Amino acid sequence: MREQYRPHDGGLLESDLAAHPMEQFTRWFKQAAAPGSPLPEPNAMVVSTADAEGRPSSRTVLLKSYDDEGFVFYTNYGSRKARDLAVNPHVALLFPWHPAGRQVLVAGTAARTSREETEAYFHSRPHGSQLGAWASAQSSVLDGRGELDAAYEELARRHPPGSAVPVPPHWGGFRVVPRTVEFWQGRENRLHDRLRYVAAGPGWRVERLSP
């Protein structure tokens, strides 16, 4: 089981990079999300956290926005990842764009988004997803699927389609502010291109890593 990577654009050179990692991410993300892209969900990313004892955990979540400050996702603040981030804000993100022969790896720190930003995003979600945020006590143990379904059905009766759903106080966003951002481009013979932005004062320096 071995894939030979042959980038259509000849690989990734230092001269190809934007001055800011988020600008470079925008370039790659637009290509990943363009019509005809082989990636079914380009905003899917693996979020890795560690608790106060350093025990790691990972899960796939969806990137919901990004800007020059960092990458934003939303979750239940009682979930395992949120509990981890409350005691250890260091986090890693991975965008596994394997069908395109690319990866983006981010290391940084996470902080909660403002309540205004959270509310704006929550009200943009489909009605069912809004109810789901109330129905799920994320990462808690359930007696069975029926418990979850019953909670959702009760919420659906109380908040039928078209009605306003309040934002759960236990739900919101995190913004991951990057310290490093690595752009990984697969190349033949496992001689991949790995270019990493490292925060250096007010700017960024770029390092090439051996594959």
PDB file of C-alpha atoms in Angstrom:
ATOM      1  CA  MET A   1       0.000   0.000   0.000  1.00  0.00           C
ATOM      2  CA  ARG A   2       2.030   2.907  -1.293  1.00  0.00           C
ATOM      3  CA  GLU A   3       1.119   6.098  -3.099  1.00  0.00           C
ATOM      4  CA  GLN A   4       3.607   7.827  -5.389  1.00  0.00           C
ATOM      5  CA  TYR A   5       2.973  11.550  -5.156  1.00  0.00           C
ATOM      6  CA  ARG A   6       3.390  13.484  -8.402  1.00  0.00           C
ATOM      7  CA  PRO A   7       2.330  17.112  -7.880  1.00  0.00           C
ATOM      8  CA  HIS A   8       0.893  18.624 -11.035  1.00  0.00           C
ATOM      9  CA  ASP A   9       2.519  21.985 -10.334  1.00  0.00           C
ATOM     10  CA  GLY A  10       6.061  20.745  -9.743  1.00  0.00           C
ATOM     11  CA  GLY A  11       6.098  20.928  -5.942  1.00  0.00           C
ATOM     12  CA  LEU A  12       6.361  23.746  -3.433  1.00  0.00           C
ATOM     13  CA  LEU A  13       9.235  26.239  -3.409  1.00  0.00           C
ATOM     14  CA  GLU A  14      10.011  29.090  -1.056  1.00  0.00           C
ATOM     15  CA  SER A  15       9.443  31.512  -3.912  1.00  0.00           C
ATOM     16  CA  ASP A  16       5.867  30.211  -4.239  1.00  0.00           C
ATOM     17  CA  LEU A  17       4.833  31.210  -0.723  1.00  0.00           C
ATOM     18  CA  ALA A  18       2.788  34.204   0.379  1.00  0.00           C
ATOM     19  CA  ALA A  19       4.276  36.527   2.984  1.00  0.00           C
ATOM     20  CA  HIS A  20       1.711  35.501   5.628  1.00  0.00           C
ATOM     21  CA  PRO A  21       0.704  31.888   6.435  1.00  0.00           C
ATOM     22  CA  MET A  22      -3.008  32.696   6.419  1.00  0.00           C
ATOM     23  CA  GLU A  23      -2.686  34.123   2.922  1.00  0.00           C
ATOM     24  CA  GLN A  24      -0.931  30.928   1.834  1.00  0.00           C
ATOM     25  CA  PHE A  25      -3.672  28.894   3.537  1.00  0.00           C
ATOM     26  CA  THR A  26      -6.276  30.857   1.601  1.00  0.00           C
ATOM     27  CA  ARG A  27      -4.569  29.964  -1.674  1.00  0.00           C
ATOM     28  CA  TRP A  28      -4.530  26.260  -0.883  1.00  0.00           C
ATOM     29  CA  PHE A  29      -8.000  26.238   0.672  1.00  0.00           C
ATOM     30  CA  LYS A  30      -9.547  27.858  -2.398  1.00  0.00           C
ATOM     31  CA  GLN A  31      -7.969  25.156  -4.559  1.00  0.00           C
ATOM     32  CA  ALA A  32      -9.152  22.438  -2.144  1.00  0.00           C
ATOM     33  CA  ALA A  33     -12.731  23.787  -2.200  1.00  0.00           C
ATOM     34  CA  ALA A  34     -12.910  24.598  -5.918  1.00  0.00           C
ATOM     35  CA  PRO A  35     -15.433  22.775  -8.149  1.00  0.00           C
ATOM     36  CA  GLY A  36     -13.942  19.490  -9.311  1.00  0.00           C
ATOM     37  CA  SER A  37     -11.671  19.174  -6.266  1.00  0.00           C
ATOM     38  CA  PRO A  38     -11.141  15.558  -5.141  1.00  0.00           C
ATOM     39  CA  LEU A  39     -11.697  16.616  -1.525  1.00  0.00           C
ATOM     40  CA  PRO A  40     -15.280  15.987  -0.317  1.00  0.00           C
ATOM     41  CA  GLU A  41     -14.952  18.105   2.840  1.00  0.00           C
ATOM     42  CA  PRO A  42     -11.905  20.384   2.639  1.00  0.00           C
ATOM     43  CA  ASN A  43     -12.800  22.164   5.873  1.00  0.00           C
ATOM     44  CA  ALA A  44     -12.560  18.928   7.870  1.00  0.00           C
ATOM     45  CA  MET A  45      -9.583  19.087  10.215  1.00  0.00           C
ATOM     46  CA  VAL A  46      -8.168  16.929  12.984  1.00  0.00           C
ATOM     47  CA  VAL A  47      -7.973  18.808  16.295  1.00  0.00           C
ATOM     48  CA  SER A  48      -5.501  17.403  18.825  1.00  0.00           C
ATOM     49  CA  THR A  49      -5.500  18.482  22.461  1.00  0.00           C
ATOM     50  CA  ALA A  50      -3.959  17.267  25.711  1.00  0.00           C
ATOM     51  CA  ASP A  51      -5.282  17.379  29.237  1.00  0.00           C
ATOM     52  CA  ALA A  52      -3.508  18.697  32.336  1.00  0.00           C
ATOM     53  CA  GLU A  53      -1.562  15.418  32.634  1.00  0.00           C
ATOM     54  CA  GLY A  54      -0.454  15.569  28.998  1.00  0.00           C
ATOM     55  CA  ARG A  55      -2.722  12.751  27.786  1.00  0.00           C
ATOM     56  CA  PRO A  56      -3.557  13.487  24.125  1.00  0.00           C
ATOM     57  CA  SER A  57      -6.784  13.069  22.208  1.00  0.00           C
ATOM     58  CA  SER A  58      -7.795  13.810  18.622  1.00  0.00           C
ATOM     59  CA  ARG A  59     -11.029  14.204  16.704  1.00  0.00           C
ATOM     60  CA  THR A  60     -12.231  15.569  13.377  1.00  0.00           C
ATOM     61  CA  VAL A  61     -14.161  18.839  13.424  1.00  0.00           C
ATOM     62  CA  LEU A  62     -15.140  21.360  10.764  1.00  0.00           C
ATOM     63  CA  LEU A  63     -13.342  24.645  10.252  1.00  0.00           C
ATOM     64  CA  LYS A  64     -16.062  27.293  10.196  1.00  0.00           C
ATOM     65  CA  SER A  65     -14.052  30.440   9.514  1.00  0.00           C
ATOM     66  CA  TYR A  66     -10.530  31.771   9.431  1.00  0.00           C
ATOM     67  CA  ASP A  67      -8.849  35.167   9.263  1.00  0.00           C
ATOM     68  CA  ASP A  68      -5.425  36.696   9.838  1.00  0.00           C
ATOM     69  CA  GLU A  69      -5.766  35.864  13.537  1.00  0.00           C
ATOM     70  CA  GLY A  70      -6.372  32.141  13.128  1.00  0.00           C
ATOM     71  CA  PHE A  71      -8.759  29.225  12.631  1.00  0.00           C
ATOM     72  CA  VAL A  72     -12.241  28.994  14.217  1.00  0.00           C
ATOM     73  CA  PHE A  73     -14.330  25.954  15.156  1.00  0.00           C
ATOM     74  CA  TYR A  74     -17.345  25.496  17.436  1.00  0.00           C
ATOM     75  CA  THR A  75     -18.132  22.939  20.102  1.00  0.00           C
ATOM     76  CA  ASN A  76     -19.876  22.201  23.364  1.00  0.00           C
ATOM     77  CA  TYR A  77     -17.809  23.769  26.137  1.00  0.00           C
ATOM     78  CA  GLY A  78     -18.382  20.642  28.201  1.00  0.00           C
ATOM     79  CA  SER A  79     -16.797  18.381  25.579  1.00  0.00           C
ATOM     80  CA  ARG A  80     -13.474  16.658  26.130  1.00  0.00           C
ATOM     81  CA  LYS A  81     -11.613  18.985  23.764  1.00  0.00           C
ATOM     82  CA  ALA A  82     -13.038  22.066  25.481  1.00  0.00           C
ATOM     83  CA  ARG A  83     -12.157  20.698  28.914  1.00  0.00           C
ATOM     84  CA  ASP A  84      -8.636  19.992  27.669  1.00  0.00           C
ATOM     85  CA  LEU A  85      -8.290  23.506  26.275  1.00  0.00           C
ATOM     86  CA  ALA A  86      -9.498  25.013  29.549  1.00  0.00           C
ATOM     87  CA  VAL A  87      -6.424  23.616  31.337  1.00  0.00           C
ATOM     88  CA  ASN A  88      -3.988  23.397  28.406  1.00  0.00           C
ATOM     89  CA  PRO A  89      -4.591  25.849  25.535  1.00  0.00           C
ATOM     90  CA  HIS A  90      -1.929  24.328  23.285  1.00  0.00           C
ATOM     91  CA  VAL A  91      -3.522  22.669  20.264  1.00  0.00           C
ATOM     92  CA  ALA A  92      -2.583  21.134  16.914  1.00  0.00           C
ATOM     93  CA  LEU A  93      -4.656  21.141  13.729  1.00  0.00           C
ATOM     94  CA  LEU A  94      -4.219  18.909  10.698  1.00  0.00           C
ATOM     95  CA  PHE A  95      -5.902  19.334   7.320  1.00  0.00           C
ATOM     96  CA  PRO A  96      -5.400  15.888   5.690  1.00  0.00           C
ATOM     97  CA  TRP A  97      -5.875  16.728   2.025  1.00  0.00           C
ATOM     98  CA  HIS A  98      -4.479  13.375   0.895  1.00  0.00           C
ATOM     99  CA  PRO A  99      -6.362  13.134  -2.445  1.00  0.00           C
ATOM    100  CA  ALA A 100      -4.602  16.367  -3.428  1.00  0.00           C
ATOM    101  CA  GLY A 101      -1.254  15.177  -2.064  1.00  0.00           C
ATOM    102  CA  ARG A 102      -1.202  17.955   0.502  1.00  0.00           C
ATOM    103  CA  GLN A 103      -1.418  18.567   4.232  1.00  0.00           C
ATOM    104  CA  VAL A 104      -1.496  21.689   6.387  1.00  0.00           C
ATOM    105  CA  LEU A 105      -0.261  21.319   9.969  1.00  0.00           C
ATOM    106  CA  VAL A 106      -0.864  24.025  12.562  1.00  0.00           C
ATOM    107  CA  ALA A 107       0.432  24.393  16.118  1.00  0.00           C
ATOM    108  CA  GLY A 108      -0.821  27.191  18.327  1.00  0.00           C
ATOM    109  CA  THR A 109      -3.007  28.179  21.234  1.00  0.00           C
ATOM    110  CA  ALA A 110      -6.793  28.323  21.479  1.00  0.00           C
ATOM    111  CA  ALA A 111      -9.045  30.896  23.114  1.00  0.00           C
ATOM    112  CA  ARG A 112     -12.818  31.222  23.157  1.00  0.00           C
ATOM    113  CA  THR A 113     -14.456  33.450  20.586  1.00  0.00           C
ATOM    114  CA  SER A 114     -16.546  36.380  21.759  1.00  0.00           C
ATOM    115  CA  ARG A 115     -20.180  35.730  22.608  1.00  0.00           C
ATOM    116  CA  GLU A 116     -21.195  38.036  19.748  1.00  0.00           C
ATOM    117  CA  GLU A 117     -19.200  35.982  17.234  1.00  0.00           C
ATOM    118  CA  THR A 118     -20.632  32.749  18.634  1.00  0.00           C
ATOM    119  CA  GLU A 119     -24.218  34.029  18.449  1.00  0.00           C
ATOM    120  CA  ALA A 120     -23.802  35.232  14.876  1.00  0.00           C
ATOM    121  CA  TYR A 121     -22.534  31.842  13.772  1.00  0.00           C
ATOM    122  CA  PHE A 122     -25.128  29.886  15.773  1.00  0.00           C
ATOM    123  CA  HIS A 123     -28.017  31.715  14.123  1.00  0.00           C
ATOM    124  CA  SER A 124     -26.559  30.949  10.683  1.00  0.00           C
ATOM    125  CA  ARG A 125     -26.772  27.199  11.328  1.00  0.00           C
ATOM    126  CA  PRO A 126     -29.645  25.040  10.045  1.00  0.00           C
ATOM    127  CA  HIS A 127     -32.538  24.745  12.482  1.00  0.00           C
ATOM    128  CA  GLY A 128     -31.805  21.080  13.168  1.00  0.00           C
ATOM    129  CA  SER A 129     -28.174  21.800  13.981  1.00  0.00           C
ATOM    130  CA  GLN A 130     -29.259  24.480  16.431  1.00  0.00           C
ATOM    131  CA  LEU A 131     -31.465  21.940  18.202  1.00  0.00           C
ATOM    132  CA  GLY A 132     -28.640  19.409  18.140  1.00  0.00           C
ATOM    133  CA  ALA A 133     -26.397  21.772  20.086  1.00  0.00           C
ATOM    134  CA  TRP A 134     -28.976  21.674  22.903  1.00  0.00           C
ATOM    135  CA  ALA A 135     -29.763  17.961  22.655  1.00  0.00           C
ATOM    136  CA  SER A 136     -26.179  16.691  22.938  1.00  0.00           C
ATOM    137  CA  ALA A 137     -24.208  16.893  26.159  1.00  0.00           C
ATOM    138  CA  GLN A 138     -21.118  16.235  24.097  1.00  0.00           C
ATOM    139  CA  SER A 139     -18.649  13.603  25.359  1.00  0.00           C
ATOM    140  CA  SER A 140     -20.951  12.516  28.211  1.00  0.00           C
ATOM    141  CA  VAL A 141     -22.004   8.859  28.577  1.00  0.00           C
ATOM    142  CA  LEU A 142     -25.476   7.901  27.261  1.00  0.00           C
ATOM    143  CA  ASP A 143     -27.650   4.976  28.317  1.00  0.00           C
ATOM    144  CA  GLY A 144     -28.513   4.454  24.645  1.00  0.00           C
ATOM    145  CA  ARG A 145     -29.371   6.148  21.358  1.00  0.00           C
ATOM    146  CA  GLY A 146     -32.955   6.549  22.482  1.00  0.00           C
ATOM    147  CA  GLU A 147     -31.928   9.040  25.163  1.00  0.00           C
ATOM    148  CA  LEU A 148     -30.403  11.343  22.554  1.00  0.00           C
ATOM    149  CA  ASP A 149     -33.302  10.970  20.128  1.00  0.00           C
ATOM    150  CA  ALA A 150     -35.838  11.688  22.865  1.00  0.00           C
ATOM    151  CA  ALA A 151     -34.003  14.865  23.875  1.00  0.00           C
ATOM    152  CA  TYR A 152     -33.980  16.070  20.276  1.00  0.00           C
ATOM    153  CA  GLU A 153     -37.673  15.267  19.739  1.00  0.00           C
ATOM    154  CA  GLU A 154     -38.623  17.225  22.849  1.00  0.00           C
ATOM    155  CA  LEU A 155     -36.630  20.214  21.621  1.00  0.00           C
ATOM    156  CA  ALA A 156     -38.225  19.941  18.177  1.00  0.00           C
ATOM    157  CA  ARG A 157     -41.690  20.150  19.799  1.00  0.00           C
ATOM    158  CA  ARG A 158     -40.678  23.213  21.826  1.00  0.00           C
ATOM    159  CA  HIS A 159     -38.919  24.919  18.912  1.00  0.00           C
ATOM    160  CA  PRO A 160     -40.655  24.028  15.624  1.00  0.00           C
ATOM    161  CA  PRO A 161     -39.132  25.132  12.301  1.00  0.00           C
ATOM    162  CA  GLY A 162     -39.292  28.890  11.912  1.00  0.00           C
ATOM    163  CA  SER A 163     -39.076  29.590  15.645  1.00  0.00           C
ATOM    164  CA  ALA A 164     -36.067  31.212  17.303  1.00  0.00           C
ATOM    165  CA  VAL A 165     -33.671  28.907  19.114  1.00  0.00           C
ATOM    166  CA  PRO A 166     -31.600  30.555  21.863  1.00  0.00           C
ATOM    167  CA  VAL A 167     -27.851  30.045  21.866  1.00  0.00           C
ATOM    168  CA  PRO A 168     -26.856  27.448  24.474  1.00  0.00           C
ATOM    169  CA  PRO A 169     -24.729  29.014  27.214  1.00  0.00           C
ATOM    170  CA  HIS A 170     -22.503  25.916  27.160  1.00  0.00           C
ATOM    171  CA  TRP A 171     -21.742  26.125  23.431  1.00  0.00           C
ATOM    172  CA  GLY A 172     -19.392  28.352  21.465  1.00  0.00           C
ATOM    173  CA  GLY A 173     -16.267  28.821  19.432  1.00  0.00           C
ATOM    174  CA  PHE A 174     -12.514  28.579  19.760  1.00  0.00           C
ATOM    175  CA  ARG A 175     -10.011  30.518  17.692  1.00  0.00           C
ATOM    176  CA  VAL A 176      -6.663  28.796  17.232  1.00  0.00           C
ATOM    177  CA  VAL A 177      -3.921  31.399  16.921  1.00  0.00           C
ATOM    178  CA  PRO A 178      -1.043  29.729  15.069  1.00  0.00           C
ATOM    179  CA  ARG A 179       2.537  29.656  16.256  1.00  0.00           C
ATOM    180  CA  THR A 180       3.658  27.512  13.322  1.00  0.00           C
ATOM    181  CA  VAL A 181       1.922  26.588  10.050  1.00  0.00           C
ATOM    182  CA  GLU A 182       3.458  23.892   7.854  1.00  0.00           C
ATOM    183  CA  PHE A 183       2.512  23.353   4.214  1.00  0.00           C
ATOM    184  CA  TRP A 184       3.270  19.794   3.122  1.00  0.00           C
ATOM    185  CA  GLN A 185       3.345  18.890  -0.553  1.00  0.00           C
ATOM    186  CA  GLY A 186       3.853  15.260  -1.533  1.00  0.00           C
ATOM    187  CA  ARG A 187       6.699  14.550  -3.957  1.00  0.00           C
ATOM    188  CA  GLU A 188       8.076  11.445  -5.639  1.00  0.00           C
ATOM    189  CA  ASN A 189      10.314   9.000  -3.736  1.00  0.00           C
ATOM    190  CA  ARG A 190       9.097  10.375  -0.400  1.00  0.00           C
ATOM    191  CA  LEU A 191      11.144  13.548  -0.944  1.00  0.00           C
ATOM    192  CA  HIS A 192       8.238  15.742   0.043  1.00  0.00           C
ATOM    193  CA  ASP A 193       8.276  19.528   0.313  1.00  0.00           C
ATOM    194  CA  ARG A 194       7.720  20.785   3.861  1.00  0.00           C
ATOM    195  CA  LEU A 195       7.736  24.543   4.316  1.00  0.00           C
ATOM    196  CA  ARG A 196       6.925  25.858   7.774  1.00  0.00           C
ATOM    197  CA  TYR A 197       6.071  29.388   8.851  1.00  0.00           C
ATOM    198  CA  VAL A 198       7.285  30.203  12.371  1.00  0.00           C
ATOM    199  CA  ALA A 199       6.079  33.255  14.266  1.00  0.00           C
ATOM    200  CA  ALA A 200       9.027  35.613  14.750  1.00  0.00           C
ATOM    201  CA  GLY A 201       8.113  38.836  16.531  1.00  0.00           C
ATOM    202  CA  PRO A 202       5.618  40.789  14.428  1.00  0.00           C
ATOM    203  CA  GLY A 203       6.348  38.698  11.333  1.00  0.00           C
ATOM    204  CA  TRP A 204       7.090  35.187  10.151  1.00  0.00           C
ATOM    205  CA  ARG A 205      10.149  33.278   9.032  1.00  0.00           C
ATOM    206  CA  VAL A 206      10.017  30.256   6.719  1.00  0.00           C
ATOM    207  CA  GLU A 207      11.907  27.016   7.315  1.00  0.00           C
ATOM    208  CA  ARG A 208      12.308  24.057   4.974  1.00  0.00           C
ATOM    209  CA  LEU A 209      12.086  20.749   6.828  1.00  0.00           C
ATOM    210  CA  SER A 210      13.615  17.520   5.669  1.00  0.00           C
ATOM    211  CA  PRO A 211      10.930  15.000   4.714  1.00  0.00           C
TER     212      PRO A 211
END
